[in-house]
PDB file of C-alpha atoms in Angstrom:
ATOM      1  CA  MET L1261     120.064  63.366  47.608  1.00 52.00           C
ATOM      2  CA  LYS L1262     121.073  61.077  49.903  1.00 48.00           C
ATOM      3  CA  LYS L1263     123.613  63.583  51.996  1.00 50.00           C
ATOM      4  CA  PHE L1264     120.601  66.505  51.842  1.00 47.00           C
ATOM      5  CA  VAL L1265     118.071  64.554  53.172  1.00 46.00           C
ATOM      6  CA  LEU L1266     120.874  64.565  56.724  1.00 45.00           C
ATOM      7  CA  ILE L1267     122.230  67.187  56.888  1.00 46.00           C
ATOM      8  CA  TYR L1268     117.967  68.344  56.551  1.00 45.00           C
ATOM      9  CA  SER L1269     116.918  65.981  58.899  1.00 44.00           C
ATOM     10  CA  CYS L1270     119.924  66.664  61.374  1.00 46.00           C
ATOM     11  CA  GLY L1271     118.654  70.536  60.783  1.00 47.00           C
ATOM     12  CA  LEU L1272     115.102  69.764  61.432  1.00 43.00           C
ATOM     13  CA  LEU L1273     116.268  67.754  64.886  1.00 43.00           C
ATOM     14  CA  LEU L1274     118.489  71.297  65.340  1.00 41.00           C
ATOM     15  CA  ILE L1275     114.974  73.270  65.555  1.00 42.00           C
ATOM     16  CA  ASN L1276     113.501  71.442  67.474  1.00 41.00           C
ATOM     17  CA  SER L1277     115.668  70.822  70.271  1.00 38.00           C
ATOM     18  CA  CYS L1278     116.085  74.681  70.444  1.00 41.00           C
ATOM     19  CA  SER L1279     112.203  74.977  70.324  1.00 41.00           C
ATOM     20  CA  ARG L1280     111.563  73.460  73.098  1.00 53.00           C
ATOM     21  CA  ASN L1281     113.333  74.606  77.194  1.00 62.00           C
ATOM     22  CA  GLU L1282     114.855  71.847  78.398  1.00 71.00           C
ATOM     23  CA  PRO L1283     112.346  70.121  81.687  1.00 74.00           C
ATOM     24  CA  ILE L1284     113.246  70.596  84.563  1.00 86.00           C
ATOM     25  CA  ARG L1285     113.762  66.504  85.429  1.00 83.00           C
ATOM     26  CA  ASP L1286     114.528  67.255  88.640  1.00 89.00           C
ATOM     27  CA  PRO L1287     110.750  65.968  90.624  1.00 91.00           C
ATOM     28  CA  SER L1288     112.116  67.427  93.857  1.00 94.00           C
ATOM     29  CA  PHE L1289     112.310  70.715  92.456  1.00 96.00           C
ATOM     30  CA  ARG L1290     110.798  73.667  94.017  1.00 96.00           C
ATOM     31  CA  LEU L1291     110.662  77.786  94.081  1.00 98.00           C
ATOM     32  CA  ASN L1292     108.736  78.788  96.787  1.00 98.00           C
ATOM     33  CA  ILE L1293     107.590  83.391  96.039  1.00 98.00           C
ATOM     34  CA  ILE L1294     106.735  85.406  99.462  1.00 97.00           C
ATOM     35  CA  VAL L1295     105.252  88.549  97.313  1.00 96.00           C
ATOM     36  CA  ASN L1296     104.564  90.940 100.454  1.00 94.00           C
ATOM     37  CA  ASN L1297     103.223  94.373 100.866  1.00 91.00           C
ATOM     38  CA  PRO L1298     104.319  96.313 103.337  1.00 84.00           C
ATOM     39  CA  ALA L1299     101.439  99.313 102.678  1.00 86.00           C
ATOM     40  CA  LYS L1300      99.329  97.321 101.439  1.00 88.00           C
ATOM     41  CA  PRO L1301      97.055  94.207 103.326  1.00 90.00           C
ATOM     42  CA  PHE L1302      98.375  91.524 100.803  1.00 93.00           C
ATOM     43  CA  LYS L1303     100.655  88.765 101.019  1.00 96.00           C
ATOM     44  CA  VAL L1304     100.373  85.605  99.135  1.00 97.00           C
ATOM     45  CA  SER L1305     103.023  82.907  99.075  1.00 97.00           C
ATOM     46  CA  LEU L1306     103.166  80.539  95.334  1.00 97.00           C
ATOM     47  CA  THR L1307     105.138  77.569  95.058  1.00 97.00           C
ATOM     48  CA  ILE L1308     105.609  76.450  92.004  1.00 97.00           C
ATOM     49  CA  CYS L1309     107.146  72.757  90.930  1.00 97.00           C
ATOM     50  CA  PRO L1310     107.366  69.660  88.749  1.00 96.00           C
ATOM     51  CA  ASP L1311     103.304  67.496  88.497  1.00 95.00           C
ATOM     52  CA  PRO L1312     105.497  64.246  89.790  1.00 92.00           C
ATOM     53  CA  HIS L1313     103.468  62.854  86.905  1.00 90.00           C
ATOM     54  CA  SER L1314     104.922  64.650  84.122  1.00 88.00           C
ATOM     55  CA  GLU L1315     107.852  65.615  82.890  1.00 83.00           C
ATOM     56  CA  GLN L1316     106.761  68.471  80.482  1.00 91.00           C
ATOM     57  CA  THR L1317     104.038  69.995  83.137  1.00 94.00           C
ATOM     58  CA  GLY L1318     104.269  71.517  86.671  1.00 96.00           C
ATOM     59  CA  LEU L1319     102.052  72.231  89.937  1.00 97.00           C
ATOM     60  CA  ILE L1320     101.347  75.672  91.400  1.00 97.00           C
ATOM     61  CA  HIS L1321      99.878  76.375  94.642  1.00 96.00           C
ATOM     62  CA  ILE L1322      99.635  79.002  97.767  1.00 96.00           C
ATOM     63  CA  GLN L1323     101.651  77.360 100.395  1.00 94.00           C
ATOM     64  CA  ARG L1324      99.843  76.145 103.213  1.00 92.00           C
ATOM     65  CA  ILE L1325     101.272  78.106 106.671  1.00 89.00           C
ATOM     66  CA  GLN L1326     102.204  74.524 107.922  1.00 85.00           C
ATOM     67  CA  GLU L1327     103.030  71.717 106.310  1.00 78.00           C
ATOM     68  CA  ASN L1328     100.116  70.024 107.374  1.00 77.00           C
ATOM     69  CA  SER L1329      97.623  73.602 107.890  1.00 79.00           C
ATOM     70  CA  SER L1330      94.514  73.547 105.910  1.00 77.00           C
ATOM     71  CA  VAL L1331      95.194  77.547 106.310  1.00 85.00           C
ATOM     72  CA  PRO L1332      97.836  79.312 103.710  1.00 90.00           C
ATOM     73  CA  ASP L1333     100.164  81.720 103.656  1.00 93.00           C
ATOM     74  CA  TYR L1334      97.930  84.510 102.283  1.00 94.00           C
ATOM     75  CA  ARG L1335      96.112  87.132 103.324  1.00 93.00           C
ATOM     76  CA  GLU L1336      94.573  90.242 101.485  1.00 92.00           C
ATOM     77  CA  SER L1337      91.989  92.542 101.992  1.00 90.00           C
ATOM     78  CA  GLY L1338      88.364  92.809 100.630  1.00 89.00           C
ATOM     79  CA  VAL L1339      89.114  89.928  97.943  1.00 93.00           C
ATOM     80  CA  VAL L1340      87.462  86.843  97.420  1.00 95.00           C
ATOM     81  CA  ARG L1341      89.522  84.614  95.616  1.00 95.00           C
ATOM     82  CA  ARG L1342      88.796  81.063  93.344  1.00 93.00           C
ATOM     83  CA  LYS L1343      89.896  78.180  95.791  1.00 92.00           C
ATOM     84  CA  ILE L1344      92.478  79.163  97.281  1.00 93.00           C
ATOM     85  CA  LEU L1345      93.700  75.577  99.025  1.00 89.00           C
ATOM     86  CA  ASP L1346      93.409  73.786  95.304  1.00 91.00           C
ATOM     87  CA  THR L1347      97.549  72.928  93.888  1.00 94.00           C
ATOM     88  CA  VAL L1348      96.848  73.663  90.435  1.00 95.00           C
ATOM     89  CA  SER L1349      98.267  72.511  87.120  1.00 96.00           C
ATOM     90  CA  LEU L1350     100.488  74.122  84.347  1.00 96.00           C
ATOM     91  CA  GLU L1351     100.641  73.539  81.418  1.00 95.00           C
ATOM     92  CA  ARG L1352     103.011  72.092  79.228  1.00 95.00           C
ATOM     93  CA  ASP L1353     103.764  75.461  77.320  1.00 95.00           C
ATOM     94  CA  ALA L1354     103.689  77.260  81.514  1.00 96.00           C
ATOM     95  CA  PHE L1355     105.903  75.316  82.485  1.00 96.00           C
ATOM     96  CA  GLU L1356     108.082  75.389  79.875  1.00 96.00           C
ATOM     97  CA  LYS L1357     108.159  79.792  79.977  1.00 96.00           C
ATOM     98  CA  PHE L1358     109.149  78.579  83.576  1.00 97.00           C
ATOM     99  CA  ALA L1359     111.744  76.690  82.881  1.00 95.00           C
ATOM    100  CA  LEU L1360     113.492  78.937  80.680  1.00 96.00           C
ATOM    101  CA  LEU L1361     112.738  82.076  83.244  1.00 96.00           C
ATOM    102  CA  ILE L1362     114.826  79.730  85.404  1.00 96.00           C
ATOM    103  CA  LYS L1363     117.932  78.658  83.637  1.00 95.00           C
ATOM    104  CA  LYS L1364     118.249  82.679  81.952  1.00 95.00           C
ATOM    105  CA  THR L1365     117.677  84.338  85.038  1.00 95.00           C
ATOM    106  CA  LYS L1366     120.259  81.977  86.786  1.00 95.00           C
ATOM    107  CA  ILE L1367     118.847  82.146  90.309  1.00 95.00           C
ATOM    108  CA  TRP L1368     120.950  79.517  91.925  1.00 96.00           C
ATOM    109  CA  GLU L1369     123.808  83.089  91.174  1.00 95.00           C
ATOM    110  CA  GLN L1370     120.891  85.675  92.561  1.00 94.00           C
ATOM    111  CA  GLN L1371     121.998  87.787  95.813  1.00 93.00           C
ATOM    112  CA  ASN L1372     120.057  90.684  97.242  1.00 92.00           C
ATOM    113  CA  SER L1373     119.005  93.443  96.027  1.00 87.00           C
ATOM    114  CA  ILE L1374     117.290  96.695  95.998  1.00 82.00           C
ATOM    115  CA  GLY L1375     115.546  97.607  92.171  1.00 68.00           C
ATOM    116  CA  ARG L1376     115.879 101.730  91.549  1.00 65.00           C
ATOM    117  CA  ARG L1377     111.669 101.316  90.958  1.00 65.00           C
ATOM    118  CA  THR L1378     109.392 100.548  93.673  1.00 71.00           C
ATOM    119  CA  ASP L1379     105.711  98.620  92.657  1.00 71.00           C
ATOM    120  CA  GLY L1380     105.730  98.418  96.471  1.00 83.00           C
ATOM    121  CA  ASN L1381     106.216  94.631  96.558  1.00 89.00           C
ATOM    122  CA  ALA L1382     108.915  93.318  99.290  1.00 93.00           C
ATOM    123  CA  TYR L1383     109.595  89.666  97.125  1.00 94.00           C
ATOM    124  CA  GLN L1384     111.251  86.518  98.631  1.00 96.00           C
ATOM    125  CA  PHE L1385     112.897  83.871  96.313  1.00 97.00           C
ATOM    126  CA  THR L1386     113.156  80.526  97.975  1.00 98.00           C
ATOM    127  CA  VAL L1387     115.023  78.048  95.120  1.00 97.00           C
ATOM    128  CA  LYS L1388     115.558  73.638  96.865  1.00 96.00           C
ATOM    129  CA  ASP L1389     116.209  70.771  94.955  1.00 94.00           C
ATOM    130  CA  SER L1390     117.789  67.570  96.158  1.00 92.00           C
ATOM    131  CA  LEU L1391     120.720  69.047  96.591  1.00 92.00           C
ATOM    132  CA  ARG L1392     121.236  72.695  97.798  1.00 95.00           C
ATOM    133  CA  GLU L1393     118.504  75.249  98.385  1.00 97.00           C
ATOM    134  CA  HIS L1394     119.336  79.099  97.945  1.00 98.00           C
ATOM    135  CA  SER L1395     117.767  81.984  99.250  1.00 97.00           C
ATOM    136  CA  PHE L1396     117.483  85.495  98.035  1.00 96.00           C
ATOM    137  CA  SER L1397     114.669  89.165  98.177  1.00 95.00           C
ATOM    138  CA  VAL L1398     114.380  91.897  96.175  1.00 92.00           C
ATOM    139  CA  MET L1399     112.892  95.189  96.404  1.00 88.00           C
ATOM    140  CA  GLY L1400     110.563  97.095  94.685  1.00 80.00           C
ATOM    141  CA  SER L1401     111.084  96.148  90.596  1.00 77.00           C
ATOM    142  CA  SER L1402     114.899  94.803  89.601  1.00 79.00           C
ATOM    143  CA  GLU L1403     116.884  95.385  87.357  1.00 80.00           C
ATOM    144  CA  ASN L1404     117.893  92.767  86.138  1.00 86.00           C
ATOM    145  CA  THR L1405     115.247  91.934  83.303  1.00 91.00           C
ATOM    146  CA  ASN L1406     114.963  88.078  83.295  1.00 94.00           C
ATOM    147  CA  LEU L1407     113.963  88.351  87.227  1.00 94.00           C
ATOM    148  CA  GLU L1408     111.597  91.451  86.179  1.00 92.00           C
ATOM    149  CA  GLU L1409     109.549  88.927  83.742  1.00 95.00           C
ATOM    150  CA  LEU L1410     109.886  86.070  86.364  1.00 96.00           C
ATOM    151  CA  THR L1411     108.459  88.130  88.422  1.00 95.00           C
ATOM    152  CA  THR L1412     106.126  89.116  86.549  1.00 95.00           C
ATOM    153  CA  PHE L1413     105.893  85.426  85.345  1.00 97.00           C
ATOM    154  CA  CYS L1414     105.156  84.229  89.415  1.00 97.00           C
ATOM    155  CA  LEU L1415     101.886  86.852  89.637  1.00 96.00           C
ATOM    156  CA  ASP L1416     100.062  86.367  86.597  1.00 97.00           C
ATOM    157  CA  GLN L1417      99.769  82.555  87.264  1.00 97.00           C
ATOM    158  CA  PHE L1418      98.668  83.987  90.257  1.00 97.00           C
ATOM    159  CA  GLU L1419      95.954  85.542  89.038  1.00 96.00           C
ATOM    160  CA  LEU L1420      94.759  83.098  86.197  1.00 96.00           C
ATOM    161  CA  HIS L1421      94.970  80.218  88.650  1.00 96.00           C
ATOM    162  CA  PHE L1422      93.706  82.459  91.506  1.00 96.00           C
ATOM    163  CA  PRO L1423      91.820  84.541  89.812  1.00 96.00           C
ATOM    164  CA  SER L1424      89.130  87.272  92.271  1.00 95.00           C
ATOM    165  CA  ILE L1425      85.497  86.761  92.515  1.00 95.00           C
ATOM    166  CA  PRO L1426      83.253  89.946  92.852  1.00 91.00           C
ATOM    167  CA  VAL L1427      81.248  89.647  95.866  1.00 92.00           C
ATOM    168  CA  MET L1428      80.480  93.340  96.629  1.00 88.00           C
ATOM    169  CA  GLY L1429      77.975  95.080  94.562  1.00 86.00           C
ATOM    170  CA  VAL L1430      76.666  91.846  93.331  1.00 92.00           C
ATOM    171  CA  ASP L1431      73.239  91.031  94.582  1.00 95.00           C
ATOM    172  CA  SER L1432      73.377  87.557  97.814  1.00 96.00           C
ATOM    173  CA  GLU L1433      71.815  85.735 100.222  1.00 97.00           C
ATOM    174  CA  ILE L1434      72.961  83.190 102.544  1.00 97.00           C
ATOM    175  CA  ASP L1435      70.102  81.567 104.782  1.00 97.00           C
ATOM    176  CA  LEU L1436      70.622  79.395 107.840  1.00 97.00           C
ATOM    177  CA  ARG L1437      68.303  77.221 109.600  1.00 95.00           C
ATOM    178  CA  LYS L1438      67.364  74.411 111.666  1.00 93.00           C
ATOM    179  CA  TYR L1439      64.760  72.179 111.949  1.00 90.00           C
ATOM    180  CA  SER L1440      63.863  70.102 114.583  1.00 86.00           C
ATOM    181  CA  ARG L1441      61.568  67.123 112.122  1.00 82.00           C
ATOM    182  CA  LEU L1442      60.381  65.840 116.916  1.00 81.00           C
ATOM    183  CA  THR L1443      58.746  69.505 117.072  1.00 81.00           C
ATOM    184  CA  ASN L1444      58.285  69.639 113.119  1.00 75.00           C
ATOM    185  CA  ALA L1445      59.783  73.401 113.850  1.00 75.00           C
ATOM    186  CA  PHE L1446      62.069  75.681 113.046  1.00 77.00           C
ATOM    187  CA  ASP L1447      64.251  75.559 116.686  1.00 76.00           C
ATOM    188  CA  SER L1448      67.027  77.801 117.743  1.00 74.00           C
ATOM    189  CA  VAL L1449      69.443  79.245 114.528  1.00 85.00           C
ATOM    190  CA  TRP L1450      67.932  81.299 111.902  1.00 91.00           C
ATOM    191  CA  VAL L1451      70.747  83.785 110.761  1.00 94.00           C
ATOM    192  CA  ARG L1452      70.302  85.315 106.980  1.00 95.00           C
ATOM    193  CA  MET L1453      72.537  87.292 105.627  1.00 96.00           C
ATOM    194  CA  VAL L1454      71.461  89.289 102.073  1.00 96.00           C
ATOM    195  CA  SER L1455      73.731  92.104 100.227  1.00 95.00           C
ATOM    196  CA  PHE L1456      71.781  94.013  97.313  1.00 91.00           C
ATOM    197  CA  GLU L1457      72.767  97.132  96.506  1.00 86.00           C
ATOM    198  CA  ASN L1458      76.608  97.074  97.473  1.00 82.00           C
ATOM    199  CA  THR L1459      73.696  97.268 101.670  1.00 91.00           C
ATOM    200  CA  LEU L1460      74.522  94.454 104.635  1.00 93.00           C
ATOM    201  CA  LEU L1461      71.940  93.830 106.500  1.00 94.00           C
ATOM    202  CA  ALA L1462      72.145  90.185 108.596  1.00 94.00           C
ATOM    203  CA  SER L1463      69.562  89.120 111.151  1.00 94.00           C
ATOM    204  CA  TYR L1464      69.638  86.197 114.022  1.00 91.00           C
ATOM    205  CA  GLU L1465      66.309  84.920 115.098  1.00 88.00           C
ATOM    206  CA  ARG L1466      64.848  87.956 112.573  1.00 87.00           C
ATOM    207  CA  ARG L1467      66.467  90.184 115.322  1.00 91.00           C
ATOM    208  CA  PRO L1468      68.903  92.182 113.051  1.00 91.00           C
ATOM    209  CA  PHE L1469      72.783  92.289 114.091  1.00 91.00           C
ATOM    210  CA  PRO L1470      76.227  94.093 112.838  1.00 92.00           C
ATOM    211  CA  LEU L1471      77.327  92.892 109.529  1.00 92.00           C
ATOM    212  CA  THR L1472      80.948  94.273 108.185  1.00 93.00           C
ATOM    213  CA  GLY L1473      82.373  94.521 104.960  1.00 92.00           C
ATOM    214  CA  ASN L1474      84.598  92.259 105.602  1.00 92.00           C
ATOM    215  CA  GLN L1475      83.715  89.477 107.281  1.00 94.00           C
ATOM    216  CA  TYR L1476      81.371  89.402 104.932  1.00 95.00           C
ATOM    217  CA  ILE L1477      83.999  88.708 102.079  1.00 95.00           C
ATOM    218  CA  GLU L1478      86.283  86.393 104.319  1.00 94.00           C
ATOM    219  CA  LEU L1479      82.410  84.413 105.033  1.00 96.00           C
ATOM    220  CA  TRP L1480      82.866  83.380 101.353  1.00 97.00           C
ATOM    221  CA  GLN L1481      86.259  83.189 100.944  1.00 95.00           C
ATOM    222  CA  VAL L1482      85.601  80.252 103.397  1.00 95.00           C
ATOM    223  CA  MET L1483      82.708  78.825 101.394  1.00 96.00           C
ATOM    224  CA  GLU L1484      84.378  78.886  98.040  1.00 96.00           C
ATOM    225  CA  ASN L1485      87.431  77.170 100.022  1.00 94.00           C
ATOM    226  CA  ASN L1486      85.113  74.598 100.927  1.00 95.00           C
ATOM    227  CA  ASP L1487      83.158  73.952  97.287  1.00 95.00           C
ATOM    228  CA  ILE L1488      79.773  75.613  98.221  1.00 97.00           C
ATOM    229  CA  TRP L1489      78.524  75.477  94.919  1.00 97.00           C
ATOM    230  CA  LYS L1490      79.462  71.046  94.864  1.00 96.00           C
ATOM    231  CA  LEU L1491      78.057  70.325  98.319  1.00 97.00           C
ATOM    232  CA  GLU L1492      74.848  68.648  98.525  1.00 97.00           C
ATOM    233  CA  THR L1493      72.533  67.150 100.858  1.00 97.00           C
ATOM    234  CA  ALA L1494      73.857  64.782 103.388  1.00 95.00           C
ATOM    235  CA  THR L1495      72.725  61.799 105.290  1.00 91.00           C
ATOM    236  CA  LYS L1496      74.815  59.216 106.585  1.00 92.00           C
ATOM    237  CA  PHE L1497      73.615  60.372 109.983  1.00 89.00           C
ATOM    238  CA  GLU L1498      69.414  61.080 109.282  1.00 88.00           C
ATOM    239  CA  THR L1499      68.147  58.285 111.689  1.00 87.00           C
ATOM    240  CA  LYS L1500      70.655  59.133 114.791  1.00 89.00           C
ATOM    241  CA  TYR L1501      70.386  63.333 114.978  1.00 89.00           C
ATOM    242  CA  PRO L1502      67.015  64.112 114.276  1.00 89.00           C
ATOM    243  CA  VAL L1503      68.509  68.139 113.675  1.00 90.00           C
ATOM    244  CA  GLU L1504      68.530  69.638 110.218  1.00 94.00           C
ATOM    245  CA  TYR L1505      70.714  71.837 108.534  1.00 95.00           C
ATOM    246  CA  ARG L1506      69.249  74.145 106.188  1.00 96.00           C
ATOM    247  CA  LEU L1507      71.480  76.272 103.827  1.00 98.00           C
ATOM    248  CA  SER L1508      70.795  78.407 101.785  1.00 98.00           C
ATOM    249  CA  VAL L1509      72.921  80.301  99.360  1.00 98.00           C
ATOM    250  CA  ARG L1510      73.293  82.231  95.978  1.00 97.00           C
ATOM    251  CA  ARG L1511      75.158  85.434  94.597  1.00 96.00           C
ATOM    252  CA  GLY L1512      74.400  86.250  90.716  1.00 95.00           C
ATOM    253  CA  THR L1513      72.847  84.239  88.879  1.00 95.00           C
ATOM    254  CA  LEU L1514      74.803  81.015  91.220  1.00 96.00           C
ATOM    255  CA  THR L1515      72.960  79.220  93.995  1.00 98.00           C
ATOM    256  CA  ASN L1516      72.548  75.867  95.865  1.00 98.00           C
ATOM    257  CA  SER L1517      70.866  74.634  99.037  1.00 98.00           C
ATOM    258  CA  PHE L1518      71.772  71.398 100.943  1.00 97.00           C
ATOM    259  CA  VAL L1519      70.733  69.133 103.986  1.00 97.00           C
ATOM    260  CA  VAL L1520      73.661  67.879 106.097  1.00 97.00           C
ATOM    261  CA  TYR L1521      72.826  66.431 109.896  1.00 95.00           C
ATOM    262  CA  ALA L1522      75.657  66.285 112.561  1.00 94.00           C
ATOM    263  CA  PRO L1523      77.882  68.486 110.455  1.00 95.00           C
ATOM    264  CA  SER L1524      80.895  68.614 113.149  1.00 94.00           C
ATOM    265  CA  LYS L1525      80.633  64.822 113.190  1.00 95.00           C
ATOM    266  CA  LEU L1526      81.086  63.883 108.664  1.00 96.00           C
ATOM    267  CA  ALA L1527      84.116  62.387 108.045  1.00 96.00           C
ATOM    268  CA  ASP L1528      84.313  65.181 105.005  1.00 96.00           C
ATOM    269  CA  LYS L1529      84.445  68.701 106.959  1.00 95.00           C
ATOM    270  CA  ARG L1530      83.681  70.490 104.835  1.00 96.00           C
ATOM    271  CA  TYR L1531      79.864  71.493 105.375  1.00 97.00           C
ATOM    272  CA  PHE L1532      81.590  72.253 109.235  1.00 97.00           C
ATOM    273  CA  ASN L1533      83.693  74.187 108.310  1.00 96.00           C
ATOM    274  CA  VAL L1534      81.134  76.857 106.713  1.00 97.00           C
ATOM    275  CA  ILE L1535      78.049  76.276 108.436  1.00 96.00           C
ATOM    276  CA  ASN L1536      80.370  76.644 112.540  1.00 95.00           C
ATOM    277  CA  PHE L1537      82.051  80.065 110.181  1.00 96.00           C
ATOM    278  CA  ILE L1538      77.702  81.757 109.931  1.00 95.00           C
ATOM    279  CA  GLU L1539      76.844  80.540 113.545  1.00 93.00           C
ATOM    280  CA  MET L1540      80.056  82.446 115.355  1.00 91.00           C
ATOM    281  CA  LEU L1541      79.883  85.585 112.649  1.00 90.00           C
ATOM    282  CA  ALA L1542      76.187  85.368 113.837  1.00 84.00           C
ATOM    283  CA  SER L1543      76.889  84.597 118.371  1.00 80.00           C
ATOM    284  CA  GLU L1544      79.593  87.088 118.199  1.00 70.00           C
ATOM    285  CA  TYR L1545      75.866  89.510 118.580  1.00 61.00           C
ATOM    286  CA  GLN L1546      73.934  87.071 121.074  1.00 58.00           C
TER     287      GLN L1546
END
């Protein structure tokens, strides 16, 4: 009986050890994949790495153009994505699948290749850890099924964690005004942009100005990147500066409004990033 229990226990241990993939233990491990489609204005540079606080989970982010830059290495026309400056957690199951694909693909041994089928994309892989670094390119769909599965996994994670947000075709409104408490009147800036049934209308001080769909898309991406739905009234410089910015935004059923004083002086640059971009759009036509 004891022998049976011992064999059964060892069998369970073997099953459990096989059911769990060996995690990526080197915290310096990085996989970067750049997806570029020359036929479309699309490019994204994704980096996947272990979570420094857990061996069982990972992180994914759109890589910055420069290490300390707030500008991501990302280009796409006509699409607004969820905040693309975030680093997002990969849950245990997803990170285990990633680790397994890295192992099955034999990533360190891969070389440049051109697939027989083209999907229009070019893929540049760079993998590195504490001891080594390796890069290779793949044009189109790879004949290596494991590598193709790894590529698909990375693209699926991009769509999952940075999903597109409908803007065009959704009723929306942006209203920015400056108000002077010295004169108790609105002062010098009133920018209003409205999207209604696929029609864009924009005005500055009640005077219309042309606004393209791409400009409106870019504005919404700037606002998403700067947490437009989370920004609250900031009164830090209320006693020093009598002029206040009042911003109201609406997209579908989502709404937010706040007041801010001297946004360029605030340590939190999200306010300035949003307001400055709106003012720049309008000022081009004044």
